[in-house]
Coordinates of C-alpha atoms and ligand atoms in Angstrom, one line a residue:
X150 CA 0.0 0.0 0.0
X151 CA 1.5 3.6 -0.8
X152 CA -0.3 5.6 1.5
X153 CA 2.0 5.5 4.7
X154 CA -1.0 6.1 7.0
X155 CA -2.8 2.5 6.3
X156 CA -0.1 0.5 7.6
X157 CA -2.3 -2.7 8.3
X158 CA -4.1 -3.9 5.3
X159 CA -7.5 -4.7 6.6
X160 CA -8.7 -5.7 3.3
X161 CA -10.8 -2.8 2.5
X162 CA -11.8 -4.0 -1.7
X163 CA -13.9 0.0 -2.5
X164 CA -15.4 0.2 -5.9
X165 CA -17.7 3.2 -6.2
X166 CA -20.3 2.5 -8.8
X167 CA -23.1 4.4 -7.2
X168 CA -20.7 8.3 -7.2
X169 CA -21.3 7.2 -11.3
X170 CA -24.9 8.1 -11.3
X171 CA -26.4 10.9 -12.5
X172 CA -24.9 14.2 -10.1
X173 CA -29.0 14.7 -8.1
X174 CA -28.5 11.0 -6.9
X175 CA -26.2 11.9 -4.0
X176 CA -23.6 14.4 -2.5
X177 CA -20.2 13.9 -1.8
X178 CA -19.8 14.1 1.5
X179 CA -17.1 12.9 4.4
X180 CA -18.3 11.7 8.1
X181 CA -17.3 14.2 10.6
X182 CA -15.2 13.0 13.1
X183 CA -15.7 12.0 16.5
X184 CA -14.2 12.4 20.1
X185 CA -13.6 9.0 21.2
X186 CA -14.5 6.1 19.5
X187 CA -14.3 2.4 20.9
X188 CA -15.7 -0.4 19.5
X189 CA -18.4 -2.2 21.0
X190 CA -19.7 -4.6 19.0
X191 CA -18.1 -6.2 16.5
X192 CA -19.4 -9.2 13.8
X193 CA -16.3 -11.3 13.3
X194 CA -18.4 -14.3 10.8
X195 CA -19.5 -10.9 9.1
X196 CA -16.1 -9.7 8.7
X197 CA -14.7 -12.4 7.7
X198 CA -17.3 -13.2 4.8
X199 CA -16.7 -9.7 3.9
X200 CA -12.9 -10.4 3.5
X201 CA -11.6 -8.2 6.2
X202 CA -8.4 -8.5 8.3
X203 CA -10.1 -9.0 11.9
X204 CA -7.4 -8.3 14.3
X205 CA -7.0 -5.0 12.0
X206 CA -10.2 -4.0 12.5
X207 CA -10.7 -4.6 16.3
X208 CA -7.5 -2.4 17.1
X209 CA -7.7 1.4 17.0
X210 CA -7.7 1.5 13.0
X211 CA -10.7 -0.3 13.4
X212 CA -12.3 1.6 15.3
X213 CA -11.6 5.1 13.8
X214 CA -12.8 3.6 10.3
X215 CA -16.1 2.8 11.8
X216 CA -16.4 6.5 13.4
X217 CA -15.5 8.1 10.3
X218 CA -12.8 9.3 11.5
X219 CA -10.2 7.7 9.3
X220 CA -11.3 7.4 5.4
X221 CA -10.2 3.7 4.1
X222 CA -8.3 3.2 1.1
X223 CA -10.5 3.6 -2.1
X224 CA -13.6 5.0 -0.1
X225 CA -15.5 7.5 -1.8
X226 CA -17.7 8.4 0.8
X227 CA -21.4 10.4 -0.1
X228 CA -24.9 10.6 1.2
X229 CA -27.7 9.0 -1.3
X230 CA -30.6 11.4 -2.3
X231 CA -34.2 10.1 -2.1
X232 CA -37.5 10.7 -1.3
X233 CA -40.3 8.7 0.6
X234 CA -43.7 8.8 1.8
X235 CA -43.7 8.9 5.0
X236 CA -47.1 7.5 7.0
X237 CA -48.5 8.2 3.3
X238 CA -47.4 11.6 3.5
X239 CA -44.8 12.2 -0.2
X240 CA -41.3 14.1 1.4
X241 CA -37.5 14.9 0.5
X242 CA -35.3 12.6 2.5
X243 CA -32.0 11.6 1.7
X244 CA -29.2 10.6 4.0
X245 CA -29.2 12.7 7.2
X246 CA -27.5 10.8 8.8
X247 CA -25.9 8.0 7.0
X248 CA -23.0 8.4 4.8
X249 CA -21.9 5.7 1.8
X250 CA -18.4 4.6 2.5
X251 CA -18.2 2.7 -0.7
X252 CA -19.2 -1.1 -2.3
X253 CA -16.9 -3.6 -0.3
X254 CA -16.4 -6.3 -3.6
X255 CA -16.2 -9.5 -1.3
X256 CA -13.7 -12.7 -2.2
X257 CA -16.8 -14.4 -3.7
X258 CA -17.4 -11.3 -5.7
X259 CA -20.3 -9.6 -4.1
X260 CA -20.6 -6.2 -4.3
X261 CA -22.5 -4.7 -1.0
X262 CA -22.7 -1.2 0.5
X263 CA -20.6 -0.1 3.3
X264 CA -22.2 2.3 5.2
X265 CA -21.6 4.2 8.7
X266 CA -25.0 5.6 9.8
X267 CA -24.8 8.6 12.3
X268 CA -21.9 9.8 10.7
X269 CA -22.9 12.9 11.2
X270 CA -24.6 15.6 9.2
X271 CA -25.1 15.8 5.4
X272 CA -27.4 18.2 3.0
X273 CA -30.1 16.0 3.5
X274 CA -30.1 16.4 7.5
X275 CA -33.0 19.1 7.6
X276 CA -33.1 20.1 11.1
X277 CA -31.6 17.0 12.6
X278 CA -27.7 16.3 13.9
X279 CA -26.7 13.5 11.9
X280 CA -26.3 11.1 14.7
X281 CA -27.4 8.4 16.4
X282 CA -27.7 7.1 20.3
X283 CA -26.4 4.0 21.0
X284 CA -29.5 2.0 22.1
X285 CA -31.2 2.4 18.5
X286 CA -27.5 1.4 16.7
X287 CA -27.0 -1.6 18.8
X288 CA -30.9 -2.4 18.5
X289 CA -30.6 -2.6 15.1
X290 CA -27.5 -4.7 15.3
X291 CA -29.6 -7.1 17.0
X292 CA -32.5 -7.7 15.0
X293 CA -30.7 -7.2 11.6
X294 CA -28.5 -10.2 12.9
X295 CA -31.5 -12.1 14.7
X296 CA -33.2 -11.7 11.0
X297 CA -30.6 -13.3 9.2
X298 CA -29.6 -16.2 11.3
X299 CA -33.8 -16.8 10.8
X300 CA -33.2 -16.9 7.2
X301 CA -34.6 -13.4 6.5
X302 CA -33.1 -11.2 3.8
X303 CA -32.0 -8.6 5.7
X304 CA -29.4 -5.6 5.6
X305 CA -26.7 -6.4 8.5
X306 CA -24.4 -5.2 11.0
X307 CA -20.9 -5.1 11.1
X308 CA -20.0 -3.0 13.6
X309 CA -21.0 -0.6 16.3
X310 CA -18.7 1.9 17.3
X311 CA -19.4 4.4 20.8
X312 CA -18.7 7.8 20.2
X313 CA -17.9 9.3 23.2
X314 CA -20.0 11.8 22.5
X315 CA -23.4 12.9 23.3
X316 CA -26.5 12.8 21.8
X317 CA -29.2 15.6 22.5
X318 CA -32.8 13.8 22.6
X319 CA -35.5 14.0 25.1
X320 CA -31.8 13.9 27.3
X321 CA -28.7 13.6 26.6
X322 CA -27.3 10.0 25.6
X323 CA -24.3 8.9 24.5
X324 CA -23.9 8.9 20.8
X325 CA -22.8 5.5 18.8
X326 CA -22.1 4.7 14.8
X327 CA -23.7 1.3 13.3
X328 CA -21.6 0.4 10.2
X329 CA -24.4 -1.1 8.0
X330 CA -23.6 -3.5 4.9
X331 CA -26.5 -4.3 2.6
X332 CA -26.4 -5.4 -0.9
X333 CA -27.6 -1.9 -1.9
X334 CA -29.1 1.0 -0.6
X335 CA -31.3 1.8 -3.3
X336 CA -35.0 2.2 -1.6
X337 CA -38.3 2.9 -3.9
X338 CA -37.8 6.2 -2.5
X339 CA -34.9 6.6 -4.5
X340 CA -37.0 6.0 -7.3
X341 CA -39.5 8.9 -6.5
X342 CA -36.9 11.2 -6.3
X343 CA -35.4 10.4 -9.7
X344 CA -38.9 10.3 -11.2
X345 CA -39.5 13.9 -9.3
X346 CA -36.1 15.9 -9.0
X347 CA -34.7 14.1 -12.6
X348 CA -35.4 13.8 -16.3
X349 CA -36.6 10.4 -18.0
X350 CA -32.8 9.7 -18.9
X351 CA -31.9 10.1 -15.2
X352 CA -34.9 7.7 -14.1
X353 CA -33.6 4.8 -17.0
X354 CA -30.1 5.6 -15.8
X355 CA -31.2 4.7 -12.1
X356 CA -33.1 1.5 -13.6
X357 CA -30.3 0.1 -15.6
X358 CA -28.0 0.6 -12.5
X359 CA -30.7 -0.9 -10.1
X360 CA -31.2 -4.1 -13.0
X361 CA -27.4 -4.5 -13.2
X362 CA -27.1 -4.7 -9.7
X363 CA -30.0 -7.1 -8.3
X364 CA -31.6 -8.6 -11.5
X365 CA -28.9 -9.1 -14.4
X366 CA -30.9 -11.9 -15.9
X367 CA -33.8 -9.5 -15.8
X368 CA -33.2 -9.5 -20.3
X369 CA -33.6 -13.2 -20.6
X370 CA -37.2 -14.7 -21.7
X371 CA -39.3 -11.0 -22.0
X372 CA -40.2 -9.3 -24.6
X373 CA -37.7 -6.9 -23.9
X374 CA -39.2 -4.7 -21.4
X375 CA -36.6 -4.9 -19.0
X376 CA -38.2 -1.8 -16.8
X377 CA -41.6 -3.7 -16.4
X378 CA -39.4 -6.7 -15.9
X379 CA -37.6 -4.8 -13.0
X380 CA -41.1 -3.8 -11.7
X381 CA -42.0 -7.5 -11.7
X382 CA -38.8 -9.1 -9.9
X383 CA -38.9 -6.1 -6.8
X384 CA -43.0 -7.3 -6.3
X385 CA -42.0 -11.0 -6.2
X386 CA -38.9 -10.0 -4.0
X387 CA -41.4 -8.1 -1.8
X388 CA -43.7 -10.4 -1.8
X389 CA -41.4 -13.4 -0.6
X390 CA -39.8 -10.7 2.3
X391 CA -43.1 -9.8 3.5
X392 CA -44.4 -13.5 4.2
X393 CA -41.3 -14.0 5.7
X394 CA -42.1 -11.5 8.2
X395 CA -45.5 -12.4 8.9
X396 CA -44.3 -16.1 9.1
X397 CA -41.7 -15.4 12.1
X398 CA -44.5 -12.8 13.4
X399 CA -42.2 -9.7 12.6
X400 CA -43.6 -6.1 12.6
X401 CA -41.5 -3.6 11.2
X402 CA -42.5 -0.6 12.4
X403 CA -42.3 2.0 9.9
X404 CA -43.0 0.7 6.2
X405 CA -42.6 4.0 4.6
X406 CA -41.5 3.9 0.8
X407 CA -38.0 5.0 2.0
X408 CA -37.8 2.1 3.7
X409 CA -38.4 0.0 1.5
X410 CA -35.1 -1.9 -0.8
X411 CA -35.5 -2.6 -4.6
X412 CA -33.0 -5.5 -3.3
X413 CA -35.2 -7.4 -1.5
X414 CA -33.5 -6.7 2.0
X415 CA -35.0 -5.8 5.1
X416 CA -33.9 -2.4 6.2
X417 CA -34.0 0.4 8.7
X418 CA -35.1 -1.3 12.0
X419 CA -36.4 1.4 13.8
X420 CA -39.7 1.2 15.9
X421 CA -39.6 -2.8 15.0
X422 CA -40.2 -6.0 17.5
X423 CA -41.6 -9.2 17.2
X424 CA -45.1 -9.9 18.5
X425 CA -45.6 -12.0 21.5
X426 CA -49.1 -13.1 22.0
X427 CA -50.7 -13.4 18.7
X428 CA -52.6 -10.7 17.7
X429 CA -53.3 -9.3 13.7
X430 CA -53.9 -5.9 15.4
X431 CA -50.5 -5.8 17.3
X432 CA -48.6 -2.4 17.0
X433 CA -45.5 -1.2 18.7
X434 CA -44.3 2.0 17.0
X435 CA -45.7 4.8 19.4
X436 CA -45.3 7.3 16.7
X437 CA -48.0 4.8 14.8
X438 CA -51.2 5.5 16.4
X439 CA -53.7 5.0 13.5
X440 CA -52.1 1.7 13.0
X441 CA -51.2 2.1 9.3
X442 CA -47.8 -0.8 10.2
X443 CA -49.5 -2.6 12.1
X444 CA -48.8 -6.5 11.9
X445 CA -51.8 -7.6 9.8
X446 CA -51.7 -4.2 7.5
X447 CA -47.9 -5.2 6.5
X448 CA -49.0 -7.3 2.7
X449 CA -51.3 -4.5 2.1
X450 CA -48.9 -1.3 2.9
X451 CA -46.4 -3.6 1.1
X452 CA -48.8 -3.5 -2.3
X453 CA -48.9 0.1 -1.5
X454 CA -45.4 1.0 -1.7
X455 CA -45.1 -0.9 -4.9
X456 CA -47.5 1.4 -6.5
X457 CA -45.9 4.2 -5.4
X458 CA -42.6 2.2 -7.4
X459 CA -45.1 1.3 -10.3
X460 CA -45.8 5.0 -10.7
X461 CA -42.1 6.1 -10.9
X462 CA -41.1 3.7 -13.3
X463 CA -44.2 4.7 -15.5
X464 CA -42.2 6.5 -18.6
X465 CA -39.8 3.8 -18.6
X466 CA -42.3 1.3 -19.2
X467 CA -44.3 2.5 -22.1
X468 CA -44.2 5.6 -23.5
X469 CA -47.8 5.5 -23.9
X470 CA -49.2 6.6 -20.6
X471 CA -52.0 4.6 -20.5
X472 CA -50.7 1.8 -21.5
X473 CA -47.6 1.8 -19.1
X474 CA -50.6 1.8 -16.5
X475 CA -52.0 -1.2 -17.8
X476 CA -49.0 -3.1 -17.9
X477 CA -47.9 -2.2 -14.2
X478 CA -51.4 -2.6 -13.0
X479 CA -51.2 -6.1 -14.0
X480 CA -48.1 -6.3 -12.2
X481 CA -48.9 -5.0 -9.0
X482 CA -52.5 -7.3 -9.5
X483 CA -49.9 -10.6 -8.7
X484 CA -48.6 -9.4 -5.2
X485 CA -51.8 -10.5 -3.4
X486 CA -51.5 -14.1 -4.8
X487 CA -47.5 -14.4 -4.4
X488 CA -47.7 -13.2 -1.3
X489 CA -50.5 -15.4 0.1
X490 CA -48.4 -18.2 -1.8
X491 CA -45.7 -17.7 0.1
X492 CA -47.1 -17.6 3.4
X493 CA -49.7 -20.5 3.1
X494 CA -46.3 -22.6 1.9
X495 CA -44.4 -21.3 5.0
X496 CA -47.6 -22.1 7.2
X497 CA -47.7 -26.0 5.8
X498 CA -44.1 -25.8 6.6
X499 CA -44.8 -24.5 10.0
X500 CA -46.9 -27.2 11.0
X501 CA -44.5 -30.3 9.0
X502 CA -46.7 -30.7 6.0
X503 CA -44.9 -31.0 2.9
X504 CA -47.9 -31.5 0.6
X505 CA -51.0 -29.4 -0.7
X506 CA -54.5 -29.9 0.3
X507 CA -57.2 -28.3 -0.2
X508 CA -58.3 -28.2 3.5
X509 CA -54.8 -26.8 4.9
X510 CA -55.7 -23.9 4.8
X511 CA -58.9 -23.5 7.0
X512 CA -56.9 -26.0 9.3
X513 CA -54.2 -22.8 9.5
X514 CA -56.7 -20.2 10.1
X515 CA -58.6 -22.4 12.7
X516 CA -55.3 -22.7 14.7
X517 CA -54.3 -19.1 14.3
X518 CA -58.2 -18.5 15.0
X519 CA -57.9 -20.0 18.4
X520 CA -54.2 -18.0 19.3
X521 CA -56.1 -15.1 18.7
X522 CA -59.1 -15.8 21.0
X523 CA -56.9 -17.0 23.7
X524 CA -54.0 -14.7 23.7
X525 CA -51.2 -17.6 22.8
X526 CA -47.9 -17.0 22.2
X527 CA -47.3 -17.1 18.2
X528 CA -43.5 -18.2 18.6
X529 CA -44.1 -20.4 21.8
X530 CA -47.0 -21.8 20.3
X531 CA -45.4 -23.3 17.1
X532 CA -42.6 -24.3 19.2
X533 CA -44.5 -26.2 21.6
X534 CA -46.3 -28.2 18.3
X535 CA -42.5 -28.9 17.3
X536 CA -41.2 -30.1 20.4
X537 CA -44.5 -32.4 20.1
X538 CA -45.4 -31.3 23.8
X539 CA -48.9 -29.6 22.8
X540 CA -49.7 -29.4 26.6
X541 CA -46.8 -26.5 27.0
X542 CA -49.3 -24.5 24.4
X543 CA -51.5 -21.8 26.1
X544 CA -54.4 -23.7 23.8
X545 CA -54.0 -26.7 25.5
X546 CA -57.1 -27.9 27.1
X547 CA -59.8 -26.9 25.5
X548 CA -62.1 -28.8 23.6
X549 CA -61.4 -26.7 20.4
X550 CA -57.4 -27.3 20.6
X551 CA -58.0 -31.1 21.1
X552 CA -60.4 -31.6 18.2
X553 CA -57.9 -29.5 16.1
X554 CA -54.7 -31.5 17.2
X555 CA -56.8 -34.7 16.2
X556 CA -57.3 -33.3 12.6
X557 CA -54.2 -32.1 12.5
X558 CA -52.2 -35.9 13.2
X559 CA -54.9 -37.0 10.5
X560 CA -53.4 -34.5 8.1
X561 CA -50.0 -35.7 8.7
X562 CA -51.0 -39.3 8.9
X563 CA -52.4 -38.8 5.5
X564 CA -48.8 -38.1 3.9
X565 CA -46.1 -39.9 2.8
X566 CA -43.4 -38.7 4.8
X567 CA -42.5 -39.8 8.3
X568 CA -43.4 -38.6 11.4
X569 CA -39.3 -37.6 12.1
X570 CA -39.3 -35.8 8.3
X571 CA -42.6 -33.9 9.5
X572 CA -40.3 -32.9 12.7
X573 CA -37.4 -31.9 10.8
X574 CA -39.6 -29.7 8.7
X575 CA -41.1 -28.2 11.5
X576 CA -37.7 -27.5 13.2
X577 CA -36.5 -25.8 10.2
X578 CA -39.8 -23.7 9.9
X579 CA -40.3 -22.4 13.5
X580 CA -37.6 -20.7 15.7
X581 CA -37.1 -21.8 19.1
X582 CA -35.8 -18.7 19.8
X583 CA -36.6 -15.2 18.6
X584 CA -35.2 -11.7 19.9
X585 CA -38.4 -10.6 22.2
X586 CA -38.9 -7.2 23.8
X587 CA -38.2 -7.8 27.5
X588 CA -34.7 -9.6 26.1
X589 CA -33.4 -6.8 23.9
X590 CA -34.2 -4.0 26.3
X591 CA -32.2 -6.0 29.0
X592 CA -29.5 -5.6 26.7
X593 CA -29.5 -2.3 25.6
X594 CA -30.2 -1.1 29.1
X595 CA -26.9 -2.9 30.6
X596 CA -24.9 -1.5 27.5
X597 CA -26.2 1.5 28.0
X598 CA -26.2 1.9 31.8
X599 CA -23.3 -0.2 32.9
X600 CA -21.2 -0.1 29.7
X601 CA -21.5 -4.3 30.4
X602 CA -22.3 -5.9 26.8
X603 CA -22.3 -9.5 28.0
X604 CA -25.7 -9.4 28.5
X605 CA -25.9 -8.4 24.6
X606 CA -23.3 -11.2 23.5
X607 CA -24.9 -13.7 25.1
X608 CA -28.6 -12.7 23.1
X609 CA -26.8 -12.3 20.6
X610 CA -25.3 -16.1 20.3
X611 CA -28.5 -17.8 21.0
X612 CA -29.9 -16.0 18.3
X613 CA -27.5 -16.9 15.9
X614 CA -29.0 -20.3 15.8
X615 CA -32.9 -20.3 16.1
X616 CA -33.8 -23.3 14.7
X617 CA -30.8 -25.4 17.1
X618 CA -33.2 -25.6 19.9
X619 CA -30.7 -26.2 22.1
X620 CA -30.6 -26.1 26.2
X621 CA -29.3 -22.6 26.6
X622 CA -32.3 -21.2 24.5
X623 CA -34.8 -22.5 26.7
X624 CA -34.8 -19.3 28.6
X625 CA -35.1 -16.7 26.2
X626 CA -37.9 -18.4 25.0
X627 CA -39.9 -17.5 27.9
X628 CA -42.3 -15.1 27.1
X629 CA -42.0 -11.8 29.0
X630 CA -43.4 -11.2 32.4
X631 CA -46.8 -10.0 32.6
X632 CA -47.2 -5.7 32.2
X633 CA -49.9 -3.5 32.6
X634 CA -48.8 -1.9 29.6
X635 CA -48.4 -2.6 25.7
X636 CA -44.9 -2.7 24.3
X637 CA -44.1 0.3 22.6
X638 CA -40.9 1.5 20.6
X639 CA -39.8 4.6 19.8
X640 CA -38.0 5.9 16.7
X641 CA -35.2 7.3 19.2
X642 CA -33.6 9.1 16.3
Ligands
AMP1236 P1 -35.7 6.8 9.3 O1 -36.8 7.1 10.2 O2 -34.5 6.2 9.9 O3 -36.2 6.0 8.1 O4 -35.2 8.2 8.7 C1 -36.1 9.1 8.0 C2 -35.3 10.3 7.5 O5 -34.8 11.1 8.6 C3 -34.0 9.9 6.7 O6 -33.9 10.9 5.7 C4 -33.0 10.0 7.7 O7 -31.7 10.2 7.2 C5 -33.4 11.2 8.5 N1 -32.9 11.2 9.9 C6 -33.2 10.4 10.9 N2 -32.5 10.8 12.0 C7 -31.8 11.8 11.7 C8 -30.8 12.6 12.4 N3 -30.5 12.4 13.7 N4 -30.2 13.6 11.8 C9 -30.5 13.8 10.5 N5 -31.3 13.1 9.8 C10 -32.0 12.1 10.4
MG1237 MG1 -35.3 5.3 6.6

């Protein structure tokens, strides 16, 4: 290496296609330093797949890369423009507070996006400070990683750096940096920006980039309309994420159209959690009082937000207006049916079946019928059904859970595979483990009371494995202790 600074190579592997877009997608912009940083967490596995030098990066180097205070080798480092509807309501975001290191091109050859969010502030910071406290950085490491060991795509975490600075909020706190890798950052927010702030050729620009990046064979077997193409493969994407979610009982929180990837990937755990007791109805964002994200609304906002991406790609579709509306309205038209595809397969899975019948579906509603009306644990419940000890359930005991266990042993009996195949299935399908409320707030609030992140690790390795069910995740699957109160989260921004 020539510059005499970087004496350790840590592996850093920048290219920097996205600075090649049209000039409105982004400004170039540098992180601005920090006081004191010190790393406290740090995903080694991560690292590694990423083709990084660990004991570089857990020294002092490490640590000022991840503040922003030191600029690695071949880092081009800018804050992406974009817009969003926010709780329906059309805005001008952009990065306020996240800045675009660079793509990291892995050993395999992956390109993803480096980024260091609360890096401080950018032009698109309106009136906030461009940082972050440490509970919401190290609360998104936790669920980004707890939604990947699940099987989820997801954005992730590599790292969490402490500032040792404050943070001004409704007090002060101390300020952190979560270095976020994702296979891109482009949002369907990005695409209402182009559509609004750029001209046609700026919006195809944009397209061909976002097609090149996620869906190269997007060409092959169409007509050639690779822009209803891309429409096409970010609504099956979608619609494979969002059962997903709804499958492990996942609420995101805020499903605004900035939120949302063209990728595929989970991103931006803000206001998020996983339910408890089973409940379509279940919020937890306390910003979210009309209940626009709330758990059963998540296909439908989904569906929404793809409009919203429908309606920006519009002039690249067909230069006939109405046409172009036709052809994406069909599009949109299959998310319902993919995405009730995808969650009725995950469901068999759920409950070992591996074939379809006709009735398996009324025999999923009737169980998730019964949760409802008696306040069952959705994980717990399924977990209880694999470990074949029904009687754990909350349902057990009641003439309507016996008469549906009976049909359900009849459904199984009636295929081909065994009872352990059925088990396997079922262990594969529903986590023993998943990060709950009570768990992750223990965490944060030893890291940030005590400074003590054991409490963290140790969440943290039980749910790297979810479907091990092993000994030590017995209790962190206990569901929390009974409050008088709802669980709510809040954006802490
Ligand atoms: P989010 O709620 O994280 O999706 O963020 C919504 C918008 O607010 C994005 O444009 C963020 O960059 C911006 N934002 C959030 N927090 C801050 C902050 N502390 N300073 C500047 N911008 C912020
Ligand atoms: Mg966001």
């Amino acid at each position: 290496m020539t510059d005499q600074t970087h004496t350790i190579d840590i592996g850093w592997n920048f290219d920097n296609s996205y600075s090649e877009l049209p000039d409105l997608m982004y400004t170039k912009q540098d992180p601005a330093p920090v006081r004191a940083p010190q790393i406290i967490a740090f995903n080694v596995p991560l690292a590694e797949a990423l083709g990084l030098n660990i004991e570089a990066l857990q020294s002092d180097e490490g640590a000022a890369v991840f503040a922003g205070n030191e600029i690695p080798p071949g880092a081009l480092p800018l804050a992406q423009a974009y817009a969003g509807h926010q709780f329906g309501h059309f805005t001008m975001l952009g990065d306020g507070r996240a800045i675009l290191l660079g793509e990291q091109i892995t050993p395999q050859g992956k390109r993803v996006d480096i980024q260091l969010k609360g890096a401080g502030r950018t032009p698109y910071s309106r009136g906030g400070d461009g940082r972050a406290a440490i509970g919401p950085m190290l609360r998104e490491y936790i669920i980004s990683e707890s939604m990947h060991a699940l099987g989820i795509p997801t954005t992730r975490s590599l790292a969490v750096v402490a500032t040792g600075q404050p943070v001004t909020r409704e007090r002060d706190l101390p300020g952190a940096i979560l270095t976020r890798v994702a296979s891109s950052h482009l949002r369907v927010g990005t695409f209402q920006y182009a559509r609004g702030a750029g001209t046609t050729e700026d919006l195809r620009i944009l397209a061909d980039y976002t097609l090149q990046r996620h869906y190269p064979d997007a060409d092959r077997g169409t007509d050639g309309n690779r822009y209803l193409v891309l429409l096409q493969e970010v609504i099956k994407r979608q619609a494979d994420l969002i059962a997903k979610w709804q499958l492990v009982g996942f609420v995101h929180g805020v499903m605004n159209t900035d939120n949302m990837t063209l990728s595929g990937e989970s991103i931006d755990y803000g206001p998020c959690a996983f339910m408890d007791t089973f409940n379509p109805s279940t919020v937890f964002s306390s910003i979210d009082s009309q209940g626009r994200y709330a758990y059963s609304n998540q296909p439908y906002i989904a569906a929404w937000n793809l409009a919203r991406l429908a309606e920006a790609l519009l002039p690249l579709i067909h230069e006939d207006e109405d046409e172009a509306i036709k052809l994406a309205e069909d599009a949109l038209a299959s998310f319902t049916e993919l995405y009730y595809n995808h969650w009725l397969a995950g469901m068999r899975a759920k409950l070992g079946i591996f074939h379809e019948e006709e009735q398996d579906e009324a025999l999923i509603k009737s169980l998730l019928g019964m949760m409802q009306k008696h306040g069952a644990d959705y994980t717990n419940t399924f977990r209880a059904l694999t470990l074949n000890q029904p009687e754990i359930a909350a349902l057990s005991g009641t003439t309507e859970f016996d008469s549906w266990y009976t049909q359900w042993q009849e459904r199984l009996g009636r295929q081909e595979e065994s009872e352990t195949e059925s088990r396997e299935l079922m262990r594969s399908s529903n986590p023993a483990v998943i990060p709950r409320n009570h768990r992750v707030e223990e965490a944060l609030e030893a890291a940030e009371q005590q400074g003590d992140f054991s409490v963290m690790e140790r969440l943290l390795s039980v749910l790297a494995n979810p479907y091990a069910y092993s000994p030590e995740q017995e209790e962190y699957a206990a569901v929390p202790p009974e409050s008088p109160r709802p669980y709510r989260t809040y954006c802490g921004t």
